Amino acid sequence: MEDENSMFLMEEALEMILVFNEEGVVSYANAAARKKLGYEEEPGSGSGLAGRDVGEVFPNAFPWGGVPGDYTLGGAQRNLVAYRRNRTCFPVEAKVVESLRRPGTYVCMANDILEKEHLGREIGQVREEAQQAAKVKAEFVANVTHELRTPVNGVLGHVRELIGEEKDEPKLRTLRVIERCCDDMNKLINNILDFSKLEAGKFVLEERKFHVRDMLDYVKANHISKITEKGLEFFMTVSPKVPEYVIGDELRIAQVLNNLLSNALKFTTVGKITVQVLKTAQVNDRVELFFLVIDSGIGIDAQDQDKLFQSFSQVDASISRKYGGTGLGLNICKQLVELMGGSIGVESEKDRGSAFSFSIWAGLCEEAGEIPDRIDETAAFSVWEEEESQEAVKIYGTPENKEALSKNLSKLVLCVEMSNWEKAEMFMETIRQLSEGAPREVARVVLRLKMAVQKENYDKAAAGFEELQSFLSV
Ligand code: ADP
């Protein structure tokens, strides 16, 4: 039974197998050997090669004509030349072993090297083609999404201009819907752009010194009006251990926080949203920062929590219908956080709320200085306390607004000088928000500047700053 099995396996093996005795006389050649060596259809030969001399197949390796010799090739795998019946030849990798049960019986196993190389080359070619196709696809997605931004922002700019002029309430409502649609479209485009860059492994993080508190203020400013609009409470606490300055990618950390905060806001109708920032570890000159975003919203079922960080994953279709979104946000967050050496997770209870947390590693710099005590973990502050100064900043023309505008304008100039267009867009957006309600000529300059930044046009951006600066210094 065992013999039958071994015979079957030998016969079906992909490599060539020859069995011969100590005089080199072949007793068996498997199907692959018969086929490759051209003995398949030898009339009346039974198994083709049987009875022939193994030296006929490997004349350079084995003795001819029934001469006993060392048929084991020293026990190692060797490169030999195999001769077909028609005396053409091809290289093989071969190994010969002597049967343990029947000493004096040898088994030679051989692989066609050319065939293997050919296969290897084919695999290599297929792999290269697949990589090329993936690259073309990623580039196409990146180009198309980048190009999509221009018309969307064109519409957005004009709609905002019209909003500034329109007095008729129903028309204003329509214009605001268009504005919101454009904003959503921009978010979508940015997500697809990030996703395709991350997938293509083309994502490069920045390592630059930044002020942690300023970054958190920027994140808060992005959401404050919506939080107020929804009547939610908001608390942000930063542990005094968190350094004032760290080295890392400010924009990407802000992006993850923004994403978690927008989700918290999207899925919470009553109660509060809390953001906490802690320093959880330090190794030499690197610190681990830990961010928590807690909401009292709709929560997520335990069985759905694992799916959240996969791409295109939403808890269920009804959620996407009701709240919108592509299911890309958390996957992008996960990839970004992992690039920054950290991890992201969630704890949530259905109908009670969710707590998303993530950690990242950042570098320490000389003036790291911890964040002053005024914001410690216990003394939480809420938007209500800050509302007054916040409001003043938002009103175009107030001293607070002017100061914030010129601060952001100088940051924008710096980014443009350093060709950091992505960060420049971030400051541009703040400038745009700060100049809402500005006179028409100022709004026009802001729009031109925004277009220039988006198109990464240095000359036009430089002209835009000067114009805006001249308005601010009046
Ligand atoms: P999207 O871009 O569609 O918002 P995300 O990846 O950010 O995608 O989120 C995926 C899904 O995770 C959401 O559609 C929602 O079902 C769920 N989710 C995310 N954050 C929260 C939250 N704070 N509360 C409840 N559900 C959430």
XYZ file of C-alpha atoms and ligand atoms in Angstrom:
501
model
C 0.000 0.000 0.000
C 2.795 2.338 1.024
C 4.711 1.392 -2.148
C 1.649 2.094 -4.248
C 1.389 5.539 -2.721
C 5.060 6.318 -3.296
C 4.823 5.125 -6.879
C 1.819 7.325 -7.462
C 3.571 10.364 -5.983
C 6.736 9.721 -8.020
C 4.771 9.311 -11.229
C 2.853 12.572 -10.702
C 5.792 14.658 -9.395
C 6.604 17.833 -11.337
C 10.350 17.176 -11.244
C 11.979 14.431 -13.293
C 12.688 11.213 -11.362
C 14.886 8.365 -12.605
C 15.513 5.129 -10.663
C 18.582 3.096 -11.663
C 20.892 0.401 -10.312
C 24.590 0.424 -9.483
C 25.434 -0.286 -13.094
C 23.486 2.745 -14.210
C 20.615 0.799 -15.763
C 17.343 2.712 -15.485
C 14.434 0.718 -14.052
C 11.917 3.546 -13.861
C 11.418 7.095 -15.222
C 8.409 9.143 -14.096
C 6.013 10.964 -16.438
C 7.882 14.295 -16.203
C 11.213 12.606 -17.073
C 9.707 10.664 -19.981
C 8.082 13.784 -21.343
C 10.983 16.204 -20.942
C 13.602 13.774 -22.179
C 11.535 12.764 -25.220
C 10.995 9.084 -24.419
C 7.249 9.382 -24.065
C 6.180 7.793 -27.270
C 8.948 5.329 -27.878
C 7.189 2.398 -29.509
C 7.030 -0.735 -27.401
C 9.253 0.699 -24.708
C 6.804 0.491 -21.788
C 8.051 3.232 -19.519
C 10.291 4.656 -22.255
C 13.602 5.008 -20.529
C 13.549 1.654 -18.713
C 16.522 -0.531 -19.589
C 18.594 2.379 -20.875
C 21.794 3.698 -19.357
C 21.538 6.742 -17.079
C 24.784 7.909 -18.717
C 22.755 8.406 -21.888
C 20.808 11.158 -20.105
C 23.697 12.614 -18.093
C 26.807 11.740 -20.167
C 28.967 14.336 -18.401
C 28.073 13.169 -14.903
C 27.746 9.379 -14.944
C 29.828 6.614 -16.504
C 28.470 4.937 -19.616
C 27.729 1.336 -20.371
C 27.163 -0.627 -17.175
C 30.260 0.583 -15.355
C 29.760 0.703 -11.598
C 30.638 4.154 -10.190
C 29.810 6.936 -7.742
C 26.278 7.722 -8.703
C 25.494 9.900 -5.671
C 27.320 13.017 -7.004
C 28.768 13.470 -3.511
C 25.248 13.689 -2.006
C 24.824 17.389 -2.898
C 22.562 19.170 -5.349
C 24.478 19.758 -8.591
C 23.961 21.573 -11.865
C 24.090 19.023 -14.703
C 23.321 18.943 -18.404
C 20.500 16.559 -19.375
C 20.379 15.090 -22.897
C 17.112 14.368 -24.639
C 16.608 11.319 -26.811
C 17.213 13.522 -29.895
C 20.579 14.596 -28.322
C 19.572 18.188 -27.692
C 20.287 19.223 -24.126
C 19.201 21.542 -21.297
C 20.567 22.437 -17.848
C 19.083 20.894 -14.711
C 19.531 21.005 -10.957
C 19.898 17.375 -9.820
C 20.338 15.356 -6.678
C 20.893 11.592 -6.391
C 20.142 9.531 -3.275
C 20.748 5.830 -2.617
C 17.713 3.882 -1.417
C 17.952 2.967 2.285
C 15.768 -0.093 1.882
C 17.454 -1.322 -1.272
C 21.156 -0.423 -1.294
C 22.538 -0.264 -4.825
C 19.343 1.382 -6.083
C 19.643 5.098 -6.844
C 16.995 7.766 -7.316
C 17.861 10.873 -9.346
C 15.608 13.955 -9.032
C 16.130 16.767 -11.513
C 14.548 20.173 -12.245
C 14.721 22.025 -15.530
C 16.625 25.231 -14.646
C 15.530 27.136 -17.759
C 11.894 26.406 -17.019
C 12.372 27.564 -13.426
C 14.169 30.709 -14.563
C 11.512 31.335 -17.162
C 8.816 30.987 -14.524
C 10.776 33.256 -12.180
C 11.101 35.833 -14.941
C 7.403 35.602 -15.686
C 6.510 36.047 -12.023
C 8.880 39.011 -11.845
C 7.280 40.525 -14.935
C 3.749 40.034 -13.609
C 4.796 41.569 -10.288
C 6.390 44.527 -12.040
C 3.301 45.044 -14.200
C 1.056 44.914 -11.121
C 3.258 47.426 -9.298
C 3.270 49.695 -12.336
C -0.529 49.467 -12.617
C -0.936 50.266 -8.908
C 1.407 53.237 -9.300
C -0.467 54.560 -12.338
C -3.755 54.148 -10.465
C -2.454 55.927 -7.369
C -1.061 58.759 -9.497
C -4.317 59.030 -11.422
C -6.370 59.207 -8.217
C -3.960 61.758 -6.757
C -4.062 63.917 -9.908
C -7.819 63.761 -10.357
C -8.519 64.588 -6.729
C -6.011 67.430 -6.815
C -7.627 68.808 -9.971
C -11.090 68.474 -8.440
C -10.153 70.919 -5.723
C -9.806 73.841 -8.118
C -13.407 73.892 -9.425
C -14.838 73.087 -5.998
C -12.925 75.946 -4.430
C -13.920 78.204 -7.295
C -17.592 77.538 -6.542
C -16.946 77.888 -2.811
C -15.233 81.256 -3.193
C -18.043 82.716 -5.289
C -20.748 81.302 -3.022
C -19.072 82.900 -0.020
C -18.904 86.188 -1.837
C -22.626 85.938 -2.625
C -23.396 85.018 1.002
C -21.662 88.242 2.039
C -23.932 90.266 -0.260
C -27.266 88.433 -0.140
C -29.998 89.846 2.100
C -32.889 87.613 1.106
C -33.204 84.874 3.778
C -34.481 81.962 1.578
C -31.728 82.646 -0.977
C -29.171 82.828 1.822
C -30.307 79.417 3.054
C -29.791 77.941 -0.429
C -26.361 79.530 -0.677
C -25.397 78.084 2.703
C -26.450 74.618 1.519
C -24.166 75.018 -1.509
C -21.374 76.186 0.781
C -21.821 73.131 3.016
C -21.865 70.805 -0.008
C -18.580 72.318 -1.229
C -17.046 71.916 2.235
C -18.121 68.265 2.321
C -16.737 67.729 -1.159
C -13.406 69.213 -0.066
C -13.265 66.909 2.938
C -13.954 63.945 0.694
C -11.282 64.977 -1.806
C -8.718 65.430 0.965
C -9.572 62.015 2.410
C -9.207 60.264 -0.942
C -5.929 62.078 -1.567
C -4.536 61.035 1.829
C -5.831 57.503 1.472
C -4.250 57.019 -1.958
C -0.934 58.463 -0.730
C -0.945 56.208 2.326
C -1.848 53.153 0.248
C 0.926 53.909 -2.231
C 3.387 54.231 0.676
C 4.124 57.776 -0.452
C 3.193 59.512 2.729
C 5.988 61.586 4.234
C 5.641 62.946 7.745
C 7.079 66.294 8.724
C 9.406 66.691 11.678
C 9.110 70.262 12.852
C 8.954 72.014 16.192
C 5.475 73.194 17.138
C 3.552 74.606 20.073
C 1.216 71.904 21.406
C -1.236 74.351 22.942
C -1.460 76.404 19.706
C -2.215 73.240 17.779
C -4.963 72.310 20.251
C -6.397 75.837 20.028
C -6.471 75.533 16.262
C -8.335 72.218 16.497
C -10.788 73.696 18.983
C -11.370 76.767 16.817
C -12.349 74.473 13.951
C -15.248 73.014 15.900
C -16.291 75.665 18.355
C -19.141 77.178 16.372
C -20.715 73.790 15.629
C -20.407 72.750 19.287
C -22.097 75.966 20.355
C -24.732 75.568 17.647
C -25.592 72.080 18.964
C -25.666 73.321 22.569
C -23.061 70.805 23.697
C -20.611 71.294 26.533
C -16.955 71.123 25.645
C -13.949 70.519 27.869
C -10.330 70.360 26.892
C -7.739 69.435 29.496
C -4.008 69.182 29.022
C -1.799 67.586 31.641
C 0.928 69.928 32.971
C 3.444 67.211 32.051
C 2.826 67.765 28.326
C 5.764 69.763 26.913
C 5.015 73.210 25.532
C 6.910 72.469 22.327
C 7.534 69.126 20.649
C 8.941 68.038 17.289
C 6.551 66.181 15.024
C 3.961 66.554 12.304
C 1.608 69.164 13.729
C -0.715 69.114 10.746
C -1.236 65.341 10.868
C -1.784 65.223 14.635
C -4.328 68.016 14.205
C -5.913 66.048 11.354
C -6.451 62.962 13.535
C -7.858 65.064 16.366
C -10.078 66.999 13.947
C -11.413 63.757 12.566
C -12.214 62.302 15.989
C -13.791 65.569 17.080
C -15.939 65.836 13.944
C -17.144 62.279 14.512
C -17.867 62.991 18.179
C -19.826 66.058 17.103
C -21.606 64.238 14.300
C -22.817 61.450 16.578
C -23.667 63.477 19.722
C -26.851 65.471 20.139
C -26.913 66.050 23.906
C -24.325 66.142 26.633
C -20.662 66.868 26.292
C -17.451 66.255 24.427
C -14.157 66.094 26.281
C -10.624 66.170 24.913
C -7.743 65.155 27.147
C -4.047 65.264 26.379
C -1.479 63.481 28.536
C 2.189 62.632 28.432
C 2.356 58.870 29.000
C 6.022 57.999 28.464
C 9.459 59.411 27.780
C 12.468 57.600 26.356
C 15.573 59.785 26.008
C 14.503 62.757 23.903
C 11.191 61.314 22.734
C 7.821 61.556 24.454
C 4.626 59.639 24.026
C 1.555 61.850 23.927
C -1.851 60.360 24.559
C -5.060 61.964 23.270
C -8.584 61.070 24.354
C -11.788 62.259 22.696
C -14.840 61.316 24.731
C -18.433 61.946 23.719
C -21.858 61.213 25.156
C -23.316 60.321 21.760
C -24.966 57.297 20.132
C -22.103 54.891 20.958
C -21.071 51.800 18.994
C -21.999 48.135 19.526
C -19.162 45.943 20.821
C -19.244 43.713 17.731
C -18.890 46.712 15.406
C -15.925 48.264 17.171
C -13.275 46.111 15.433
C -14.507 47.047 11.959
C -14.218 50.779 12.570
C -10.605 51.217 11.588
C -10.869 49.272 8.314
C -11.145 51.302 5.122
C -14.628 52.127 3.805
C -16.171 50.781 7.018
C -19.238 52.268 8.567
C -21.227 50.680 11.316
C -24.259 50.216 9.112
C -25.740 51.584 5.940
C -28.399 53.561 7.809
C -25.610 55.519 9.541
C -24.080 56.617 6.262
C -27.513 57.576 4.949
C -28.292 59.636 8.038
C -24.889 61.138 8.824
C -22.953 60.890 5.536
C -19.268 60.008 5.251
C -17.156 57.510 3.353
C -15.825 55.359 6.170
C -12.277 56.405 5.288
C -11.671 58.825 8.167
C -10.771 56.362 10.929
C -8.670 54.220 8.601
C -6.636 57.272 7.647
C -6.311 58.159 11.351
C -5.075 54.650 12.104
C -2.482 54.730 9.331
C -1.278 58.218 10.335
C -1.045 57.347 14.021
C 0.884 54.159 13.215
C 3.279 56.155 11.025
C 3.884 58.325 14.101
C 4.780 55.225 16.139
C 1.493 54.994 18.042
C -1.846 53.231 18.014
C -5.529 54.097 18.055
C -8.448 52.439 19.827
C -12.012 52.865 20.986
C -14.110 52.027 24.000
C -17.792 52.525 23.576
C -21.196 51.559 24.818
C -24.312 51.718 22.689
C -26.443 54.776 23.545
C -23.967 55.885 26.237
C -21.108 57.359 24.206
C -17.629 56.614 22.882
C -14.058 57.237 23.954
C -11.556 57.256 21.086
C -7.912 57.404 22.106
C -4.626 57.480 20.270
C -0.974 57.843 21.086
C 1.922 59.196 19.054
C 5.639 59.658 19.659
C 7.171 63.108 19.257
C 10.647 64.552 19.725
C 11.603 66.863 22.577
C 13.325 70.129 21.792
C 15.484 72.406 23.907
C 12.741 74.779 24.954
C 10.332 71.909 25.597
C 8.998 73.566 28.806
C 5.847 72.001 30.174
C 2.503 73.603 29.566
C 1.816 76.103 32.363
C -0.471 75.180 35.206
C -3.318 77.369 34.013
C -4.620 74.364 32.107
C -4.323 71.370 34.310
C -6.284 68.170 34.359
C -8.714 69.261 37.051
C -9.237 72.865 36.056
C -11.125 72.129 32.883
C -12.320 75.101 30.916
C -15.345 75.195 28.737
C -16.233 77.097 25.635
C -18.653 79.173 27.609
C -15.850 80.714 29.633
C -13.901 81.546 26.535
C -16.808 82.636 24.482
C -16.309 86.344 24.884
C -12.780 86.611 23.511
C -13.639 83.942 20.968
C -16.498 86.030 19.693
C -14.319 89.141 19.392
C -11.757 87.249 17.320
C -14.483 86.158 14.944
C -15.752 89.660 14.234
C -13.856 91.221 11.377
C -12.191 94.489 12.311
C -11.951 94.066 16.121
C -8.416 94.439 17.575
C -8.497 90.706 18.518
C -9.458 89.807 14.965
C -6.742 92.032 13.478
C -4.127 90.529 15.735
C -5.186 86.971 14.897
C -5.252 87.809 11.186
C -1.760 89.242 11.102
C -0.426 86.372 13.237
C -1.848 83.845 10.782
C -0.719 85.865 7.797
C 2.901 85.825 8.993
C 2.673 82.071 9.554
C 1.263 81.720 6.048
C 4.122 83.783 4.583
C 6.614 81.536 6.346
C 4.982 78.360 5.022
C 4.879 79.707 1.465
C 8.514 80.779 1.701
C 9.377 77.236 2.708
C 7.084 75.738 0.043
C 5.098 73.951 2.722
C 1.850 74.292 0.803
C -0.159 71.883 2.888
C 0.459 73.828 6.064
C -0.033 77.079 4.152
C -3.546 75.883 3.309
C -4.229 75.356 6.986
C -3.330 78.985 7.830
C -5.162 80.183 4.738
C -8.337 78.517 5.965
C -8.001 80.274 9.347
C -7.430 83.590 7.543
C -10.533 82.960 5.485
C -12.599 82.280 8.566
C -11.211 85.349 10.313
C -12.041 87.555 7.345
C -15.669 86.490 7.107
C -17.788 89.624 7.019
C -14.920 91.734 5.693
C -15.615 94.427 3.054
C -15.875 93.158 -0.495
C -12.428 94.334 -1.621
C -10.792 92.475 1.294
C -12.861 89.333 0.615
C -11.663 89.437 -3.016
C -8.016 89.630 -1.974
C -8.524 86.731 0.456
C -10.117 84.677 -2.316
C -7.254 85.434 -4.724
C -4.732 84.550 -2.047
C -6.546 81.293 -1.312
C -6.533 80.339 -5.003
C -2.824 81.160 -5.237
C -2.035 78.990 -2.205
C -4.131 76.167 -3.578
C -2.418 76.341 -6.932
C 0.927 76.561 -5.163
C 1.671 79.764 -7.086
C 4.407 81.606 -5.205
C 4.256 84.898 -7.144
C 0.511 85.299 -6.883
C 0.598 84.325 -3.200
C 3.303 86.942 -2.532
C 1.206 89.607 -4.293
C -1.812 88.506 -2.222
C 0.016 88.920 1.115
C 1.087 92.414 0.278
C -2.415 93.450 -0.658
C -3.911 91.886 2.468
C -1.183 93.341 4.638
C -1.974 96.780 3.311
C -5.628 96.381 4.357
C -4.633 95.183 7.800
C -2.264 98.030 8.481
C -4.948 100.659 7.836
P -16.731 58.622 7.999
O -15.740 59.344 7.142
O -17.805 57.954 7.227
O -17.219 59.401 9.189
P -15.090 57.187 9.859
O -14.044 56.199 9.519
O -14.633 58.471 10.482
O -15.910 57.397 8.553
O -16.144 56.517 10.831
C -16.673 55.254 10.495
C -17.917 54.937 11.279
O -17.600 54.781 12.661
C -18.971 56.008 11.266
O -19.770 55.925 10.099
C -19.761 55.652 12.510
O -20.620 54.575 12.231
C -18.690 55.149 13.470
N -18.237 56.189 14.427
C -17.086 56.907 14.346
N -16.973 57.753 15.392
C -18.078 57.584 16.150
C -18.563 58.169 17.384
N -17.856 59.111 18.034
N -19.740 57.733 17.851
C -20.452 56.769 17.199
N -20.062 56.188 16.048
C -18.890 56.573 15.512
